[in-house]
Amino acid sequence: MNISVLSCEKCCAAFIPPKYICPVCRHDQLTTKPASGSGTVYSYTTIHVAPEKFTDQVPYHIVLVDLEQGLRVTGRLTSGTPRIGKRVECSRVDGSVYWFDPAGP
Ligand SMILES: [Zn+2]
């Protein structure tokens, strides 16, 4: 699925929300645009001791994903075992949490 990213109206740099000004050129007019939710795992960690709210979900995997646009986003892996370089696809965005499904080998 596509995700929403912010794009600077002046220099067209793109970012993951929340941002209030462009970190590249300091312009304050940002627009929400769709972007591909496909990417590869840059790094990951497995959570065994979680905050109280998530204790029923351990162990779970937090992945750092490089999206096709060159943006890096933190998310949760819905299933499978994380591996650096693994292809993933965003399946839902829950508030500020990005959920990724494994995609391909
Ligand atoms: Zn800018």
Short mmCIF file of C-alpha atoms and ligand atoms in Angstrom, two decimals:
data_model
loop_
_atom_site.label_atom_id
_atom_site.label_comp_id
_atom_site.label_asym_id
_atom_site.label_seq_id
_atom_site.Cartn_x
_atom_site.Cartn_y
_atom_site.Cartn_z
CA MET A 1 0.00 0.00 0.00
CA ASN A 2 1.05 3.60 -0.47
CA ILE A 3 1.95 5.66 2.56
CA SER A 4 1.81 9.45 2.99
CA VAL A 5 4.98 11.48 3.12
CA LEU A 6 5.48 15.22 3.41
CA SER A 7 7.04 17.04 0.50
CA CYS A 8 8.58 20.53 0.65
CA GLU A 9 6.81 22.90 -1.76
CA LYS A 10 10.06 24.81 -2.34
CA CYS A 11 12.83 22.19 -2.75
CA CYS A 12 10.66 19.03 -3.16
CA ALA A 13 12.56 17.11 -0.47
CA ALA A 14 10.39 14.37 1.07
CA PHE A 15 10.06 13.34 4.72
CA ILE A 16 8.16 11.04 7.01
CA PRO A 17 5.71 13.03 9.19
CA PRO A 18 5.67 14.73 11.63
CA LYS A 19 7.65 17.72 10.34
CA TYR A 20 6.70 21.38 10.52
CA ILE A 21 9.47 22.89 8.43
CA CYS A 22 11.70 21.46 5.71
CA PRO A 23 14.92 20.20 7.38
CA VAL A 24 16.77 20.84 4.09
CA CYS A 25 15.81 24.43 3.18
CA ARG A 26 13.72 25.58 6.22
CA HIS A 27 10.70 26.34 4.05
CA ASP A 28 7.45 26.02 6.05
CA GLN A 29 5.02 24.94 3.31
CA LEU A 30 4.84 21.13 3.30
CA THR A 31 2.38 19.04 1.30
CA THR A 32 1.21 15.48 1.97
CA LYS A 33 1.86 13.14 -0.96
CA PRO A 34 1.48 9.41 -1.55
CA ALA A 35 4.64 7.30 -1.69
CA SER A 36 5.41 3.63 -2.19
CA GLY A 37 5.33 1.56 1.00
CA SER A 38 7.87 -0.91 -0.44
CA GLY A 39 11.38 -1.10 0.88
CA THR A 40 14.18 -3.18 2.34
CA VAL A 41 15.19 -3.83 5.94
CA TYR A 42 18.20 -1.67 6.83
CA SER A 43 18.40 -2.94 10.41
CA TYR A 44 16.18 -4.51 13.06
CA THR A 45 15.90 -5.42 16.70
CA THR A 46 13.79 -7.99 18.51
CA ILE A 47 11.94 -6.84 21.61
CA HIS A 48 11.77 -9.39 24.44
CA VAL A 49 11.03 -7.01 27.31
CA ALA A 50 8.32 -4.58 26.23
CA PRO A 51 6.49 -1.65 27.80
CA GLU A 52 3.39 -2.82 29.73
CA LYS A 53 1.07 -1.97 26.82
CA PHE A 54 2.89 -4.46 24.54
CA THR A 55 3.85 -7.29 26.91
CA ASP A 56 1.31 -9.66 25.33
CA GLN A 57 3.05 -9.18 21.93
CA VAL A 58 6.65 -10.17 22.81
CA PRO A 59 8.82 -11.19 21.16
CA TYR A 60 8.23 -8.74 18.29
CA HIS A 61 10.47 -7.17 15.69
CA ILE A 62 11.17 -3.47 15.15
CA VAL A 63 12.53 -2.85 11.66
CA LEU A 64 14.31 0.14 10.17
CA VAL A 65 13.17 0.21 6.54
CA ASP A 66 14.72 2.02 3.60
CA LEU A 67 11.76 2.95 1.39
CA GLU A 68 12.12 3.10 -2.40
CA GLN A 69 12.13 6.95 -2.24
CA GLY A 70 15.27 6.88 -0.12
CA LEU A 71 13.43 7.64 3.13
CA ARG A 72 14.12 5.57 6.23
CA VAL A 73 11.23 4.71 8.56
CA THR A 74 10.89 2.69 11.76
CA GLY A 75 8.12 0.09 11.86
CA ARG A 76 6.88 -3.25 13.10
CA LEU A 77 7.26 -6.51 11.19
CA THR A 78 3.89 -8.30 11.13
CA SER A 79 5.26 -11.83 10.66
CA GLY A 80 8.32 -13.84 9.76
CA THR A 81 11.94 -13.37 10.73
CA PRO A 82 13.67 -10.06 9.99
CA ARG A 83 16.85 -10.05 7.93
CA ILE A 84 18.93 -7.13 6.69
CA GLY A 85 18.15 -6.58 3.01
CA LYS A 86 14.80 -8.40 3.20
CA ARG A 87 12.04 -6.89 1.04
CA VAL A 88 9.04 -5.61 3.00
CA GLU A 89 5.79 -3.86 2.12
CA CYS A 90 3.83 -1.51 4.35
CA SER A 91 0.42 -3.06 5.04
CA ARG A 92 -1.04 -0.46 7.40
CA VAL A 93 -0.25 2.72 9.27
CA ASP A 94 -1.61 2.85 12.78
CA GLY A 95 -1.28 6.42 14.09
CA SER A 96 2.48 6.89 13.77
CA VAL A 97 3.28 3.15 13.62
CA TYR A 98 4.15 1.64 10.23
CA TRP A 99 3.43 -2.10 9.91
CA PHE A 100 5.41 -4.07 7.34
CA ASP A 101 4.68 -7.48 5.82
CA PRO A 102 7.52 -9.61 4.45
CA ALA A 103 7.57 -9.35 0.62
CA GLY A 104 9.44 -11.93 -1.42
CA PRO A 105 12.51 -13.90 -0.33
ZN ZN B 1 12.81 22.32 1.33
#
